[in-house]
XYZ file of C-alpha atoms in Angstrom:
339
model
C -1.947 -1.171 44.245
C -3.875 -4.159 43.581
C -6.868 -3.243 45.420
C -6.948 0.152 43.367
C -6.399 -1.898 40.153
C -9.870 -3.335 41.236
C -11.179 -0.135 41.323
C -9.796 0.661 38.150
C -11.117 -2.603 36.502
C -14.943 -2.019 37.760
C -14.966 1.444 35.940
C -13.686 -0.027 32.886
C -16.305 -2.602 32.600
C -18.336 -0.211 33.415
C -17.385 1.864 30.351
C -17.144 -0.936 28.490
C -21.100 -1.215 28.145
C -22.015 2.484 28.487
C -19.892 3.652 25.381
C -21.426 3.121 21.654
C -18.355 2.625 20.181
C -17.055 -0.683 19.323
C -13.724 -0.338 18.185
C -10.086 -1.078 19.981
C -8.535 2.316 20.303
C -11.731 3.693 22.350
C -14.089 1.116 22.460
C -15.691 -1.967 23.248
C -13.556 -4.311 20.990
C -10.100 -2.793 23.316
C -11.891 -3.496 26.650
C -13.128 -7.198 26.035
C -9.583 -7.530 24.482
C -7.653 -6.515 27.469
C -10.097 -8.500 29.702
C -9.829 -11.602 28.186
C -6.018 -11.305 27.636
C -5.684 -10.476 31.659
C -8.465 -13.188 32.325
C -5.900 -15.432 30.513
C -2.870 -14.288 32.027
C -4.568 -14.374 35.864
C -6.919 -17.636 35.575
C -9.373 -15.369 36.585
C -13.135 -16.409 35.883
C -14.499 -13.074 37.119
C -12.682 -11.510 34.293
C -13.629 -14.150 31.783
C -17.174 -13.570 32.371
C -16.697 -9.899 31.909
C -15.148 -9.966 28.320
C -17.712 -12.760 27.421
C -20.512 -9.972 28.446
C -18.757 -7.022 25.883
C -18.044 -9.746 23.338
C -22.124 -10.676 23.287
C -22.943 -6.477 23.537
C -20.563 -6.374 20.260
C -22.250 -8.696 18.707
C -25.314 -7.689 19.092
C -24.666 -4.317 17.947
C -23.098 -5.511 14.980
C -25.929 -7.423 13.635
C -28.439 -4.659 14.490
C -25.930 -1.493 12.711
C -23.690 -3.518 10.316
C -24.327 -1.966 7.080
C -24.421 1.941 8.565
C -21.072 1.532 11.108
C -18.508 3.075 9.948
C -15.684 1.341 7.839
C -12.891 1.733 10.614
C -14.855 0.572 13.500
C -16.188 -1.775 11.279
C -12.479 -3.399 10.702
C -11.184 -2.572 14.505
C -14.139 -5.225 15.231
C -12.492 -7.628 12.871
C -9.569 -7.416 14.006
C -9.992 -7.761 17.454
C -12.189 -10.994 16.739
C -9.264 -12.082 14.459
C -7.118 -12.031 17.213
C -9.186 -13.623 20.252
C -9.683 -16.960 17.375
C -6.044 -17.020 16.995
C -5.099 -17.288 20.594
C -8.047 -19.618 21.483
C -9.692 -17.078 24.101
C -12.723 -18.363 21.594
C -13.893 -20.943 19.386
C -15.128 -20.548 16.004
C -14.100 -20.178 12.374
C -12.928 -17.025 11.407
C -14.493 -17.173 7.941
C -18.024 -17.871 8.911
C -17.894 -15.197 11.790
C -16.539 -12.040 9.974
C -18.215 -13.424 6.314
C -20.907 -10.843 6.413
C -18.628 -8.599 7.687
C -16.273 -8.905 4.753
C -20.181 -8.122 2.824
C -20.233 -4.953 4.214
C -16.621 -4.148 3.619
C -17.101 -4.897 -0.060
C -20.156 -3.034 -1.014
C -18.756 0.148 1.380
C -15.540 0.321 -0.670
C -17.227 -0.608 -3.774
C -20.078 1.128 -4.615
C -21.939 2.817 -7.551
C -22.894 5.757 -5.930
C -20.400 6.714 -3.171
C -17.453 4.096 -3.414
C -14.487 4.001 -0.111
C -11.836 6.167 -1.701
C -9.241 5.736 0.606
C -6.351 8.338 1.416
C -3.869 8.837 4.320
C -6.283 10.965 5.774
C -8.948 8.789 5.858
C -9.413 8.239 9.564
C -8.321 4.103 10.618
C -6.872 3.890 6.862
C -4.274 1.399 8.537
C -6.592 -0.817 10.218
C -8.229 -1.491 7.171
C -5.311 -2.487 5.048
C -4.474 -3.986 8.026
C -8.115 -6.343 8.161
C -7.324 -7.424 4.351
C -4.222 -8.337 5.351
C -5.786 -10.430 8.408
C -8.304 -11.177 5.497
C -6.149 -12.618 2.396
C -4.313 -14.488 5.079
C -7.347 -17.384 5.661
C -8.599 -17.304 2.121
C -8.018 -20.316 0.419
C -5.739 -20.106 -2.485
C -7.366 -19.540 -5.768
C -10.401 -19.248 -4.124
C -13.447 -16.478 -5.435
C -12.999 -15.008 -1.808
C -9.248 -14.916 -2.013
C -9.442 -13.031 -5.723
C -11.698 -10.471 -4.009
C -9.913 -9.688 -0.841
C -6.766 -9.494 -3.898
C -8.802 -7.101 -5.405
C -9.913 -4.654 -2.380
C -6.154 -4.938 -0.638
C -4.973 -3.338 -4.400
C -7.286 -0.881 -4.776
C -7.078 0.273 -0.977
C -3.384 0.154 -1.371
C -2.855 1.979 -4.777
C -5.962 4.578 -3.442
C -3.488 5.290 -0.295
C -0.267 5.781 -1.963
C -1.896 7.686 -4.838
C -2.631 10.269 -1.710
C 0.931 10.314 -0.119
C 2.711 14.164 0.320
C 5.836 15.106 2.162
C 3.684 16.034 5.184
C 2.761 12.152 5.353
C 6.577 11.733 6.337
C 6.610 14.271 9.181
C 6.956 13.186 12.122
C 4.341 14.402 15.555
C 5.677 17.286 17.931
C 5.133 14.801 20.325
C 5.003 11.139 20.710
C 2.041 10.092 19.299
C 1.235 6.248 17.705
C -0.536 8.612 15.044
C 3.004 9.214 13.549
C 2.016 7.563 9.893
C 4.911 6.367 8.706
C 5.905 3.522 10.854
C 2.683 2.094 11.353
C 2.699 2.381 7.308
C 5.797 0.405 6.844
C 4.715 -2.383 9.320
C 1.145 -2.853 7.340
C 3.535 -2.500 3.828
C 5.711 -5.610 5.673
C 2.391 -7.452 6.359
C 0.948 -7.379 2.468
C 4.388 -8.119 0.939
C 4.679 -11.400 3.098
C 1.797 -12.792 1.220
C 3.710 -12.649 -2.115
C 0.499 -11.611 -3.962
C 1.002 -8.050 -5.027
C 5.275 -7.885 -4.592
C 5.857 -6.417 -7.747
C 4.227 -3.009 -7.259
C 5.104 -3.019 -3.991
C 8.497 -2.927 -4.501
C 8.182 -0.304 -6.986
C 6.445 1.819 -4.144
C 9.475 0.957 -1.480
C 12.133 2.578 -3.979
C 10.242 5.320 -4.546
C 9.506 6.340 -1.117
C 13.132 5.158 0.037
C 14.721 8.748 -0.262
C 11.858 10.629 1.514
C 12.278 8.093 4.469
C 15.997 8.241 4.220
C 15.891 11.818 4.504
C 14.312 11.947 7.619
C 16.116 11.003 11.032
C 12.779 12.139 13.591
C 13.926 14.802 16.297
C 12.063 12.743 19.308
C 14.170 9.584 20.450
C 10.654 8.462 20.894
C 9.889 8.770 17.370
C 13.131 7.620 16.120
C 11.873 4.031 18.311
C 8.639 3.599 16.053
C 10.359 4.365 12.897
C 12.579 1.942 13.692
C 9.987 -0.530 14.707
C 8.433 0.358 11.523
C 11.356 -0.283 9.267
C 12.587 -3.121 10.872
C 9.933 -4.946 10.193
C 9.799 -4.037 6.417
C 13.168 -4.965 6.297
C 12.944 -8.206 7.709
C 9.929 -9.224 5.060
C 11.618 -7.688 2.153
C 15.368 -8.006 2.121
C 15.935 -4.852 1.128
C 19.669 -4.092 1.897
C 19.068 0.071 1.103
C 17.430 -0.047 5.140
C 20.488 -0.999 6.393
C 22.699 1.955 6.830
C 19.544 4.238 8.385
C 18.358 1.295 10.535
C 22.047 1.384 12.428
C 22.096 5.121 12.519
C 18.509 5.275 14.117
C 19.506 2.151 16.291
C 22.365 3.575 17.533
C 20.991 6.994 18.516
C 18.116 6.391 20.720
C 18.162 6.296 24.241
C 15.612 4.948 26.268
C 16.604 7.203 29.398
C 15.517 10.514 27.378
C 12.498 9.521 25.860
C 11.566 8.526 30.100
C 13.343 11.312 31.614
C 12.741 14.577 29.358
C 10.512 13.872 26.332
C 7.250 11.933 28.154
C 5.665 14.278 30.696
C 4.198 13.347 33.613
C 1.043 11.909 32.547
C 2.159 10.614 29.296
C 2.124 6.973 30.269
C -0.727 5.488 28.096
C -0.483 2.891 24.731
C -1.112 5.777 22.533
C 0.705 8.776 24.172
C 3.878 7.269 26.790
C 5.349 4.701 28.303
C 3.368 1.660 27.942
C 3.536 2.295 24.072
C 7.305 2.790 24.218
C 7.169 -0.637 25.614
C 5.719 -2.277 23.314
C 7.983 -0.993 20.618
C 11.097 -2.072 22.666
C 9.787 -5.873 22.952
C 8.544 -5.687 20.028
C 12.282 -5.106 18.695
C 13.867 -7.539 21.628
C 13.548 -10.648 19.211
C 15.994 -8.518 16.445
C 19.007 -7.265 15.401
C 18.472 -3.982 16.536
C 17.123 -4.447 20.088
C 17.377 -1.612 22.238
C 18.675 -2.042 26.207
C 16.188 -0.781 28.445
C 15.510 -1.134 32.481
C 12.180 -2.804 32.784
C 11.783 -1.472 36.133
C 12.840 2.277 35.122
C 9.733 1.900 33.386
C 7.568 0.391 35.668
C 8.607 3.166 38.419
C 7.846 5.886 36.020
C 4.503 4.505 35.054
C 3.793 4.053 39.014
C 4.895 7.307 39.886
C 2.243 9.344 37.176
C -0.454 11.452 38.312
C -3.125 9.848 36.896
C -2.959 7.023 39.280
C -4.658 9.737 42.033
C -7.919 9.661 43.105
C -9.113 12.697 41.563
C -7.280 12.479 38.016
C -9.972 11.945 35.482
C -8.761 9.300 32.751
C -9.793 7.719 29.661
C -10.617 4.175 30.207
C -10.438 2.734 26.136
C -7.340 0.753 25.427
C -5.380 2.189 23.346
C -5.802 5.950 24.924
C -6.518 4.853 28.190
C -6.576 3.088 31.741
C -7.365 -0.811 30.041
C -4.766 -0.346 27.815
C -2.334 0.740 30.611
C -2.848 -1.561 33.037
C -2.241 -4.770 30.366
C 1.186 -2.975 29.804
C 1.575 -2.540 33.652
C 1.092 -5.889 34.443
C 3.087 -7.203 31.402
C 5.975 -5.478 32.702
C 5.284 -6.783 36.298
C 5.597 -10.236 35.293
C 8.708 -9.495 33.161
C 10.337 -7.897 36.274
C 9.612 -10.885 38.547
C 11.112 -12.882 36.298
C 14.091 -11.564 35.737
């Protein structure tokens, strides 16, 4: 296994500086992400040099095709900087480094002629209420920066909801982290922890309540990330109106269907399977409503896919693919061994 984990590896550097894209779902960003998170993990130097190599390619691209990239890669970027600064896998401060990328965010969103209107369909419309989250976080208060990132969070937020429909509540035929909602509710959690903008928020929560109420998702897989999803509003907000769906969900999902019947074969990546079902059950292990599992059910069903042959073709991004799986595979390894 380890030697074809090797294997594995090579391709996705490989990828890494081949591909044009730069964000984490299928991207640059993703792969010098998981490499410097698995340098981390494994001391590994090899590793480290490899995820210093994508993190010069980004930004290098960046500075070259700033103001034409696209908002969502633009923010993925962001993001995934955000993070590596936070967990020292690099030195710097975050303000200088992403301060003409905030530039760009500003005059895309606002502009004269074409301004950012931005909707639930707006492709990566979570990542960037997610970045001014990240954003408003390490502004100084009462700062001219903080009163602007204020100002973009509102509008992006009051542009989204102003777009929400009943299909915005439906839930995917099949597990898919593209299911809205909970990744909706866990940005919502993130804003209303800064206190700024509570008020309207709130507003928003009661008037959405029944629609979520209403809706208990078919998939035990689903009925995981809306949990996930609600928890987390929950814990930020207090709201006590949660509590009587959060125990139904809770207590109807099991962890042995989603494995057994509703993942196929295959289905085993962050995005699609397994290694994003675990992620939502740690995610939920530090709460109230954590959900048993078998870590080593799901290691065995992520060793025993298909696309670990020789002749499956797979994606090698993060967040659809082979980098993303492997993190999750080896995160479960080392919670196995040490249980």
């Amino acid at each position: 296994m380890n030697d074809m984990k090797e294997q594995w590896n090579e391709k996705i550097n490989a990828f890494a500086h081949e591909t044009a894209e730069l964000n984490i779902e299928n991207g640059k960003m993703g792969v010098c992400l998981y490499f410097f998170m698995l340098a981390g993990s494994l001391k590994n130097e090899q590793y480290q040099q490899w995820a210093e190599k994508i993190l010069d390619d980004i930004y290098e691209q960046l500075k070259k095709d700033l103001y034409v990239k696209s908002i969502p890669n633009l923010v993925q970027v962001g993001i995934g900087i955000d993070f590596l600064l936070n967990q020292k896998y690099v030195e710097g401060n975050i303000n200088q480094v992403l301060e003409e990328m905030d530039v760009a965010l500003f005059q895309k969103m606002t502009s004269s002629t074409n301004p950012q209107i931005l909707t639930y369909r707006t492709p990566g419309f979570l990542y960037i209420l997610y970045y001014l989250y990240l954003r408003l976080r390490k502004q100084k208060p009462n700062s001219n920066n903080r009163f602007i990132m204020e100002e973009l969070t509102i509008k992006a937020f009051n542009d989204v909801y102003a777009s929400l429909n009943s299909t915005f509540y439906d839930e995917p035929t099949l597990f898919d982290l593209n299911y809205r909602l909970p990744p909706f509710l866990y940005v919502l959690s993130k804003i209303y922890s800064l206190r700024f903008y509570n008020y309207r928020i709130n507003e928003v929560v009661k008037e959405i309540a029944g629609l979520i109420q209403s809706r208990v998702p078919v998939l035990h897989a689903n009925r995981l990330y809306l949990l996930w999803g609600l928890v987390n509003l929950k814990q930020a907000s207090d709201f006590t109106f949660w509590d009587e769906q959060l125990d139904l969900i809770s207590q109807n999902i099991s962890v042995q269907k989603i494995i057994e019947k509703e993942l196929r074969n295959k289905q085993i990546s962050i995005k699609y399977g397994v290694a994003g079902i675990y992620l939502l059950l740690e995610n939920l292990e530090k709460t109230i409503y954590k959900i048993s599992y078998n870590s080593e059910i799901l290691l065995k069903r992520i060793h025993n896919s298909d696309v670990w042959k020789n002749d499956s073709r797979q994606p090698l991004s993060f967040v659809y693919g082979m980098s993303g799986l492997l993190w999750v595979e080896h995160l479960i390894n080392q919670k196995v061994n040490i249980l």
